[in-house]
Amino acid sequence: MALGQEDDSSLIGTGKRRDLTGAVLGHFTLLNKIGEGSLGVVYRGFQTNLKRPVAIKVVFREKFNRLFTAERFRQEAELVANIDHPGIITLFEFDEEPDFLYYVMQLVEGVNLGQWLRTRKKHPIPSRRLPDLRELVNIARQTLEVLAHAHAEGVVHRDIKPENLMWLEKQKQIMVADFGLAWVYHTVHKEEKNYVLGSPLYVSPEQARGEEIDGRADIFSLGCVLLELSVGFLPVRVERPEKVFNTRAKEDSGMFTGMVRDYRPGLPVEWHDFVQMALAPSRENRFADVASMLKALQKIDPG
């Protein structure tokens, strides 16, 4: 998601998206739509020459603007293809058509953490409606291990949120999706100085101010996810996205209406403190990096 800090309608693509269900792109057939975002549509597909299911992300050129250009999407494809980690969805191919670009990716048979949490909250047994400490620690550890690898490669994800964290129930595994807003330490996109990138409820204060960022932005966003999983919702005031950005940008101490034990006192204080430190408004007061956060996590006994 990208929200401009200024009103500039020339940045917004206005064309209507076509449904490409049934289309054939080389060896790939698009079977059905499985997801849609502000910039792209994801289809379940099939690779005929290797006889395997795939996911195909399509980005229509009519959605391009001064920040999200064809060159940027090519960079994204190159970026993801070269970050090799079992917790990152694998990119198989990238190509272009006159009206759109597309990525062919590993098809992950799972649900995102937002879907997973909504399903859990419907469990008939009240004590099973939220993840227990063991599950929370496992999700945090796996996500941090992926981020540690990405950060070591000089890449900050910038859009960590439940929808970008896939849960594979059978393997009990987290996979991180959508590096579409990723920022590479040595790559400068001049337009980004005027635009806030990230999802309002999970964006870090420094992102909300449009500042240059580092791995601590991902730490903050992951802290938001862990707080939401811990208590069943993200405890923020219901406000318009622009207002949320402004509150974050000011490092307002009231950006959250409470922390872990305010809503779920049964969780240990060590977990409460761990999440709270990740959510420090000033990045100087957060964990210095994901390695430090992983080290702190190891001290929490899941019981």
mmCIF file of C-alpha atoms in Angstrom:
data_model
loop_
_atom_site.group_PDB
_atom_site.id
_atom_site.type_symbol
_atom_site.label_atom_id
_atom_site.label_comp_id
_atom_site.label_asym_id
_atom_site.label_seq_id
_atom_site.Cartn_x
_atom_site.Cartn_y
_atom_site.Cartn_z
ATOM 1 C CA MET A 1 0.000 0.000 0.000
ATOM 2 C CA ALA A 2 1.240 3.492 -0.714
ATOM 3 C CA LEU A 3 -0.343 6.680 0.538
ATOM 4 C CA GLY A 4 0.884 10.000 -0.742
ATOM 5 C CA GLN A 5 1.703 12.796 1.630
ATOM 6 C CA GLU A 6 0.400 15.194 -0.956
ATOM 7 C CA ASP A 7 -2.575 15.069 -3.309
ATOM 8 C CA ASP A 8 -1.307 14.318 -6.803
ATOM 9 C CA SER A 9 -3.899 12.606 -8.971
ATOM 10 C CA SER A 10 -1.324 12.208 -11.750
ATOM 11 C CA LEU A 11 0.193 9.435 -9.664
ATOM 12 C CA ILE A 12 -2.883 7.251 -9.687
ATOM 13 C CA GLY A 13 -3.611 4.730 -12.426
ATOM 14 C CA THR A 14 -7.263 4.965 -13.441
ATOM 15 C CA GLY A 15 -7.681 2.121 -15.935
ATOM 16 C CA LYS A 16 -9.967 -0.813 -15.236
ATOM 17 C CA ARG A 17 -8.217 -4.123 -14.608
ATOM 18 C CA ARG A 18 -8.945 -7.031 -16.886
ATOM 19 C CA ASP A 19 -9.587 -10.517 -15.569
ATOM 20 C CA LEU A 20 -6.885 -12.739 -17.054
ATOM 21 C CA THR A 21 -8.396 -16.037 -15.884
ATOM 22 C CA GLY A 22 -7.688 -18.623 -18.566
ATOM 23 C CA ALA A 23 -4.902 -16.617 -20.222
ATOM 24 C CA VAL A 24 -1.771 -18.440 -21.365
ATOM 25 C CA LEU A 25 1.610 -16.760 -20.880
ATOM 26 C CA GLY A 26 4.282 -18.943 -22.423
ATOM 27 C CA HIS A 27 4.348 -22.142 -20.369
ATOM 28 C CA PHE A 28 1.975 -20.704 -17.772
ATOM 29 C CA THR A 29 -1.830 -20.863 -17.652
ATOM 30 C CA LEU A 30 -3.728 -18.561 -15.267
ATOM 31 C CA LEU A 31 -6.435 -20.639 -13.590
ATOM 32 C CA ASN A 32 -8.214 -18.439 -11.049
ATOM 33 C CA LYS A 33 -7.730 -15.277 -9.041
ATOM 34 C CA ILE A 34 -6.529 -15.879 -5.465
ATOM 35 C CA GLY A 35 -5.590 -12.386 -4.290
ATOM 36 C CA GLU A 36 -5.670 -8.719 -5.177
ATOM 37 C CA GLY A 37 -3.879 -5.637 -3.878
ATOM 38 C CA SER A 38 -3.580 -1.972 -4.766
ATOM 39 C CA LEU A 39 -0.956 -2.665 -7.431
ATOM 40 C CA GLY A 40 -1.371 -6.258 -8.556
ATOM 41 C CA VAL A 41 -3.541 -9.346 -8.931
ATOM 42 C CA VAL A 42 -2.366 -12.845 -7.993
ATOM 43 C CA TYR A 43 -3.590 -15.913 -9.849
ATOM 44 C CA ARG A 44 -3.246 -19.602 -9.210
ATOM 45 C CA GLY A 45 -1.534 -20.966 -12.305
ATOM 46 C CA PHE A 46 -0.050 -24.068 -13.844
ATOM 47 C CA GLN A 47 3.338 -24.472 -15.525
ATOM 48 C CA THR A 48 2.687 -26.893 -18.375
ATOM 49 C CA ASN A 49 6.269 -27.852 -19.237
ATOM 50 C CA LEU A 50 7.194 -28.802 -15.655
ATOM 51 C CA LYS A 51 3.684 -29.905 -14.634
ATOM 52 C CA ARG A 52 3.583 -27.917 -11.410
ATOM 53 C CA PRO A 53 1.203 -25.414 -9.796
ATOM 54 C CA VAL A 54 2.486 -21.845 -9.461
ATOM 55 C CA ALA A 55 1.332 -18.413 -8.334
ATOM 56 C CA ILE A 56 1.396 -15.630 -10.918
ATOM 57 C CA LYS A 57 1.372 -11.975 -9.879
ATOM 58 C CA VAL A 58 0.232 -9.534 -12.588
ATOM 59 C CA VAL A 59 0.862 -5.784 -12.424
ATOM 60 C CA PHE A 60 -0.900 -3.740 -15.109
ATOM 61 C CA ARG A 61 1.059 -0.880 -16.630
ATOM 62 C CA GLU A 62 -1.932 1.428 -16.153
ATOM 63 C CA LYS A 63 -1.197 1.239 -12.412
ATOM 64 C CA PHE A 64 2.311 2.629 -12.841
ATOM 65 C CA ASN A 65 3.155 6.057 -11.536
ATOM 66 C CA ARG A 66 6.267 8.135 -10.893
ATOM 67 C CA LEU A 67 7.272 5.886 -8.002
ATOM 68 C CA PHE A 68 6.045 2.459 -9.092
ATOM 69 C CA THR A 69 7.632 2.106 -12.522
ATOM 70 C CA ALA A 70 8.425 -0.843 -14.759
ATOM 71 C CA GLU A 71 12.061 -0.496 -13.746
ATOM 72 C CA ARG A 72 11.145 -0.716 -10.082
ATOM 73 C CA PHE A 73 9.199 -3.933 -10.645
ATOM 74 C CA ARG A 74 12.152 -5.382 -12.554
ATOM 75 C CA GLN A 75 14.337 -4.519 -9.556
ATOM 76 C CA GLU A 76 11.839 -6.248 -7.261
ATOM 77 C CA ALA A 77 12.021 -9.410 -9.365
ATOM 78 C CA GLU A 78 15.819 -9.373 -9.339
ATOM 79 C CA LEU A 79 15.829 -8.664 -5.622
ATOM 80 C CA VAL A 80 13.556 -11.553 -4.636
ATOM 81 C CA ALA A 81 15.243 -13.971 -7.038
ATOM 82 C CA ASN A 82 18.554 -13.392 -5.291
ATOM 83 C CA ILE A 83 17.411 -13.678 -1.665
ATOM 84 C CA ASP A 84 17.632 -17.410 -1.123
ATOM 85 C CA HIS A 85 15.950 -18.540 2.082
ATOM 86 C CA PRO A 86 13.418 -21.319 2.795
ATOM 87 C CA GLY A 87 11.196 -18.771 4.525
ATOM 88 C CA ILE A 88 10.945 -16.503 1.469
ATOM 89 C CA ILE A 89 8.610 -17.372 -1.400
ATOM 90 C CA THR A 90 10.725 -18.393 -4.411
ATOM 91 C CA LEU A 91 10.528 -16.433 -7.659
ATOM 92 C CA PHE A 92 10.695 -18.653 -10.752
ATOM 93 C CA GLU A 93 10.317 -16.188 -13.609
ATOM 94 C CA PHE A 94 9.650 -12.572 -14.532
ATOM 95 C CA ASP A 95 8.450 -11.317 -17.918
ATOM 96 C CA GLU A 96 6.604 -8.494 -19.619
ATOM 97 C CA GLU A 97 3.629 -8.130 -21.938
ATOM 98 C CA PRO A 98 2.449 -4.933 -23.671
ATOM 99 C CA ASP A 99 -0.182 -4.235 -20.982
ATOM 100 C CA PHE A 100 1.348 -5.770 -17.876
ATOM 101 C CA LEU A 101 4.321 -7.339 -16.109
ATOM 102 C CA TYR A 102 4.118 -10.665 -14.348
ATOM 103 C CA TYR A 103 6.022 -12.739 -11.817
ATOM 104 C CA VAL A 104 5.809 -16.505 -11.551
ATOM 105 C CA MET A 105 6.320 -17.682 -7.986
ATOM 106 C CA GLN A 106 6.184 -20.699 -5.745
ATOM 107 C CA LEU A 107 2.570 -21.476 -4.863
ATOM 108 C CA VAL A 108 2.224 -21.584 -1.099
ATOM 109 C CA GLU A 109 -0.703 -23.659 0.146
ATOM 110 C CA GLY A 110 -1.452 -21.832 3.341
ATOM 111 C CA VAL A 111 -3.227 -18.832 4.817
ATOM 112 C CA ASN A 112 -1.864 -15.491 5.860
ATOM 113 C CA LEU A 113 -1.683 -14.696 9.557
ATOM 114 C CA GLY A 114 -4.662 -12.360 9.312
ATOM 115 C CA GLN A 115 -6.840 -15.197 8.007
ATOM 116 C CA TRP A 116 -5.313 -17.602 10.501
ATOM 117 C CA LEU A 117 -6.136 -15.318 13.441
ATOM 118 C CA ARG A 118 -9.711 -14.734 12.270
ATOM 119 C CA THR A 119 -10.252 -18.503 12.062
ATOM 120 C CA ARG A 120 -8.694 -19.071 15.498
ATOM 121 C CA LYS A 121 -11.023 -16.514 17.080
ATOM 122 C CA LYS A 122 -14.001 -18.675 16.044
ATOM 123 C CA HIS A 123 -12.725 -21.752 17.892
ATOM 124 C CA PRO A 124 -15.468 -23.311 20.080
ATOM 125 C CA ILE A 125 -13.081 -23.582 23.043
ATOM 126 C CA PRO A 126 -12.390 -20.062 24.394
ATOM 127 C CA SER A 127 -8.855 -20.883 25.567
ATOM 128 C CA ARG A 128 -7.898 -21.883 22.004
ATOM 129 C CA ARG A 129 -9.088 -18.688 20.325
ATOM 130 C CA LEU A 130 -5.718 -16.951 20.524
ATOM 131 C CA PRO A 131 -2.200 -18.297 19.954
ATOM 132 C CA ASP A 132 -0.475 -19.502 23.110
ATOM 133 C CA LEU A 133 3.011 -18.364 24.082
ATOM 134 C CA ARG A 134 4.688 -21.293 22.340
ATOM 135 C CA GLU A 135 2.981 -20.397 19.043
ATOM 136 C CA LEU A 136 3.769 -16.707 19.434
ATOM 137 C CA VAL A 137 7.442 -17.393 20.095
ATOM 138 C CA ASN A 138 7.619 -19.769 17.123
ATOM 139 C CA ILE A 139 6.072 -17.220 14.745
ATOM 140 C CA ALA A 140 8.377 -14.464 16.035
ATOM 141 C CA ARG A 141 11.472 -16.641 15.727
ATOM 142 C CA GLN A 142 10.767 -17.792 12.180
ATOM 143 C CA THR A 143 9.914 -14.299 10.944
ATOM 144 C CA LEU A 144 13.005 -12.817 12.570
ATOM 145 C CA GLU A 145 15.215 -15.456 10.965
ATOM 146 C CA VAL A 146 13.896 -14.480 7.522
ATOM 147 C CA LEU A 147 14.348 -10.775 8.247
ATOM 148 C CA ALA A 148 17.864 -11.368 9.555
ATOM 149 C CA HIS A 149 18.757 -13.007 6.246
ATOM 150 C CA ALA A 150 17.154 -10.220 4.185
ATOM 151 C CA HIS A 151 18.782 -7.478 6.247
ATOM 152 C CA ALA A 152 22.168 -9.180 5.894
ATOM 153 C CA GLU A 153 21.630 -8.918 2.126
ATOM 154 C CA GLY A 154 20.945 -5.192 2.544
ATOM 155 C CA VAL A 155 17.169 -5.439 2.101
ATOM 156 C CA VAL A 156 14.455 -3.993 4.356
ATOM 157 C CA HIS A 157 10.982 -5.434 3.662
ATOM 158 C CA ARG A 158 9.024 -2.290 4.706
ATOM 159 C CA ASP A 159 5.574 -3.887 4.616
ATOM 160 C CA ILE A 160 5.544 -6.545 7.317
ATOM 161 C CA LYS A 161 1.903 -7.183 8.194
ATOM 162 C CA PRO A 162 -0.284 -10.282 8.770
ATOM 163 C CA GLU A 163 -1.274 -10.429 5.105
ATOM 164 C CA ASN A 164 2.372 -10.766 4.062
ATOM 165 C CA LEU A 165 3.170 -13.553 6.520
ATOM 166 C CA MET A 166 1.938 -16.907 5.234
ATOM 167 C CA TRP A 167 1.286 -19.760 7.649
ATOM 168 C CA LEU A 168 1.768 -23.331 6.415
ATOM 169 C CA GLU A 169 -0.195 -25.362 8.932
ATOM 170 C CA LYS A 170 1.172 -28.789 8.011
ATOM 171 C CA GLN A 171 4.806 -27.699 8.305
ATOM 172 C CA LYS A 172 4.126 -25.166 11.090
ATOM 173 C CA GLN A 173 6.143 -22.746 8.983
ATOM 174 C CA ILE A 174 6.077 -19.007 8.305
ATOM 175 C CA MET A 175 6.877 -17.743 4.821
ATOM 176 C CA VAL A 176 7.362 -14.061 4.087
ATOM 177 C CA ALA A 177 5.660 -12.742 0.949
ATOM 178 C CA ASP A 178 5.642 -9.574 -1.137
ATOM 179 C CA PHE A 179 8.922 -7.720 -1.133
ATOM 180 C CA GLY A 180 7.234 -5.245 -3.495
ATOM 181 C CA LEU A 181 8.029 -2.247 -1.268
ATOM 182 C CA ALA A 182 11.464 -3.527 -0.295
ATOM 183 C CA TRP A 183 14.201 -0.956 0.069
ATOM 184 C CA VAL A 184 17.765 -1.830 -0.826
ATOM 185 C CA TYR A 185 20.413 -0.006 1.185
ATOM 186 C CA HIS A 186 22.409 0.944 -1.905
ATOM 187 C CA THR A 187 19.393 1.838 -4.090
ATOM 188 C CA VAL A 188 17.892 5.322 -3.909
ATOM 189 C CA HIS A 189 14.432 6.097 -5.263
ATOM 190 C CA LYS A 190 14.280 9.882 -5.199
ATOM 191 C CA GLU A 191 10.473 9.967 -5.343
ATOM 192 C CA GLU A 192 10.282 8.116 -2.030
ATOM 193 C CA LYS A 193 11.332 11.213 -0.141
ATOM 194 C CA ASN A 194 7.843 12.630 -0.811
ATOM 195 C CA TYR A 195 5.792 9.500 -0.219
ATOM 196 C CA VAL A 196 5.042 7.225 2.692
ATOM 197 C CA LEU A 197 5.266 3.537 1.883
ATOM 198 C CA GLY A 198 3.769 0.827 4.053
ATOM 199 C CA SER A 199 0.426 -0.193 5.556
ATOM 200 C CA PRO A 200 -1.015 2.414 7.956
ATOM 201 C CA LEU A 201 -1.660 0.118 10.925
ATOM 202 C CA TYR A 202 1.812 -1.434 10.782
ATOM 203 C CA VAL A 203 4.008 1.414 9.533
ATOM 204 C CA SER A 204 6.896 2.590 11.701
ATOM 205 C CA PRO A 205 7.091 6.219 12.870
ATOM 206 C CA GLU A 206 10.183 6.909 10.758
ATOM 207 C CA GLN A 207 8.447 5.519 7.674
ATOM 208 C CA ALA A 208 5.425 7.699 8.411
ATOM 209 C CA ARG A 209 7.735 10.721 8.382
ATOM 210 C CA GLY A 210 9.206 9.659 5.033
ATOM 211 C CA GLU A 211 12.676 9.304 6.524
ATOM 212 C CA GLU A 212 15.418 7.004 5.356
ATOM 213 C CA ILE A 213 14.990 3.720 7.156
ATOM 214 C CA ASP A 214 16.878 0.664 8.321
ATOM 215 C CA GLY A 215 15.985 -2.756 9.716
ATOM 216 C CA ARG A 216 14.392 -1.251 12.818
ATOM 217 C CA ALA A 217 11.389 -0.279 10.661
ATOM 218 C CA ASP A 218 10.706 -3.988 10.084
ATOM 219 C CA ILE A 219 11.159 -4.598 13.817
ATOM 220 C CA PHE A 220 8.402 -2.089 14.603
ATOM 221 C CA SER A 221 6.045 -3.579 12.012
ATOM 222 C CA LEU A 222 6.668 -7.089 13.332
ATOM 223 C CA GLY A 223 5.970 -5.763 16.833
ATOM 224 C CA CYS A 224 2.553 -4.631 15.588
ATOM 225 C CA VAL A 225 1.874 -8.112 14.204
ATOM 226 C CA LEU A 226 2.936 -9.808 17.442
ATOM 227 C CA LEU A 227 0.785 -7.464 19.528
ATOM 228 C CA GLU A 228 -2.207 -8.228 17.302
ATOM 229 C CA LEU A 229 -1.647 -11.980 17.522
ATOM 230 C CA SER A 230 -1.197 -11.755 21.291
ATOM 231 C CA VAL A 231 -4.469 -9.983 22.070
ATOM 232 C CA GLY A 232 -6.614 -10.757 19.003
ATOM 233 C CA PHE A 233 -6.713 -7.259 17.532
ATOM 234 C CA LEU A 234 -4.412 -4.301 17.028
ATOM 235 C CA PRO A 235 -5.218 -1.871 19.868
ATOM 236 C CA VAL A 236 -5.266 1.437 18.029
ATOM 237 C CA ARG A 237 -7.947 4.091 17.816
ATOM 238 C CA VAL A 238 -10.232 3.775 14.797
ATOM 239 C CA GLU A 239 -9.072 6.590 12.549
ATOM 240 C CA ARG A 240 -8.577 7.344 8.886
ATOM 241 C CA PRO A 241 -5.263 6.073 7.437
ATOM 242 C CA GLU A 242 -3.944 9.624 7.119
ATOM 243 C CA LYS A 243 -4.589 10.208 10.831
ATOM 244 C CA VAL A 244 -2.824 6.966 11.743
ATOM 245 C CA PHE A 245 0.202 8.073 9.723
ATOM 246 C CA ASN A 246 0.223 11.464 11.445
ATOM 247 C CA THR A 247 0.007 9.891 14.909
ATOM 248 C CA ARG A 248 2.890 7.548 14.099
ATOM 249 C CA ALA A 249 4.959 10.312 12.541
ATOM 250 C CA LYS A 250 4.745 12.350 15.745
ATOM 251 C CA GLU A 251 5.861 9.316 17.793
ATOM 252 C CA ASP A 252 2.705 9.873 19.832
ATOM 253 C CA SER A 253 2.866 7.793 23.005
ATOM 254 C CA GLY A 254 -0.842 7.121 22.574
ATOM 255 C CA MET A 255 -0.481 5.434 19.190
ATOM 256 C CA PHE A 256 -1.574 2.198 20.923
ATOM 257 C CA THR A 257 -4.353 2.013 23.477
ATOM 258 C CA GLY A 258 -2.566 -0.713 25.418
ATOM 259 C CA MET A 259 0.061 -3.426 25.317
ATOM 260 C CA VAL A 260 0.018 -7.209 25.708
ATOM 261 C CA ARG A 261 -0.787 -7.613 29.404
ATOM 262 C CA ASP A 262 -3.303 -4.765 29.379
ATOM 263 C CA TYR A 263 -5.577 -7.013 27.340
ATOM 264 C CA ARG A 264 -4.224 -10.490 28.067
ATOM 265 C CA PRO A 265 -2.683 -10.577 31.552
ATOM 266 C CA GLY A 266 -2.172 -14.328 31.350
ATOM 267 C CA LEU A 267 0.849 -13.902 29.088
ATOM 268 C CA PRO A 268 4.182 -13.465 30.904
ATOM 269 C CA VAL A 269 5.728 -10.079 31.522
ATOM 270 C CA GLU A 270 8.796 -11.140 29.524
ATOM 271 C CA TRP A 271 6.670 -11.408 26.368
ATOM 272 C CA HIS A 272 4.934 -8.104 27.172
ATOM 273 C CA ASP A 273 8.303 -6.358 27.508
ATOM 274 C CA PHE A 274 9.640 -8.018 24.355
ATOM 275 C CA VAL A 275 6.751 -6.735 22.216
ATOM 276 C CA GLN A 276 6.784 -3.326 23.886
ATOM 277 C CA MET A 277 10.478 -2.831 23.130
ATOM 278 C CA ALA A 278 9.892 -3.688 19.457
ATOM 279 C CA LEU A 279 7.195 -0.991 19.441
ATOM 280 C CA ALA A 280 9.254 1.812 20.982
ATOM 281 C CA PRO A 281 8.207 5.014 19.131
ATOM 282 C CA SER A 282 11.830 6.114 18.752
ATOM 283 C CA ARG A 283 13.904 3.580 16.851
ATOM 284 C CA GLU A 284 16.826 4.358 19.124
ATOM 285 C CA ASN A 285 14.900 2.660 21.941
ATOM 286 C CA ARG A 286 14.003 -0.483 19.987
ATOM 287 C CA PHE A 287 16.146 -3.561 19.519
ATOM 288 C CA ALA A 288 19.276 -2.471 17.679
ATOM 289 C CA ASP A 289 18.703 -5.098 14.980
ATOM 290 C CA VAL A 290 16.918 -8.403 14.405
ATOM 291 C CA ALA A 291 19.895 -10.336 15.783
ATOM 292 C CA SER A 292 19.426 -8.539 19.119
ATOM 293 C CA MET A 293 15.703 -9.240 18.992
ATOM 294 C CA LEU A 294 16.333 -12.944 18.327
ATOM 295 C CA LYS A 295 18.746 -13.076 21.267
ATOM 296 C CA ALA A 296 16.101 -11.539 23.534
ATOM 297 C CA LEU A 297 13.505 -13.992 22.250
ATOM 298 C CA GLN A 298 15.685 -16.932 23.231
ATOM 299 C CA LYS A 299 15.421 -15.858 26.861
ATOM 300 C CA ILE A 300 11.625 -16.244 26.828
ATOM 301 C CA ASP A 301 10.590 -19.685 28.005
ATOM 302 C CA PRO A 302 7.522 -20.746 25.996
ATOM 303 C CA GLY A 303 6.667 -23.276 28.713
#
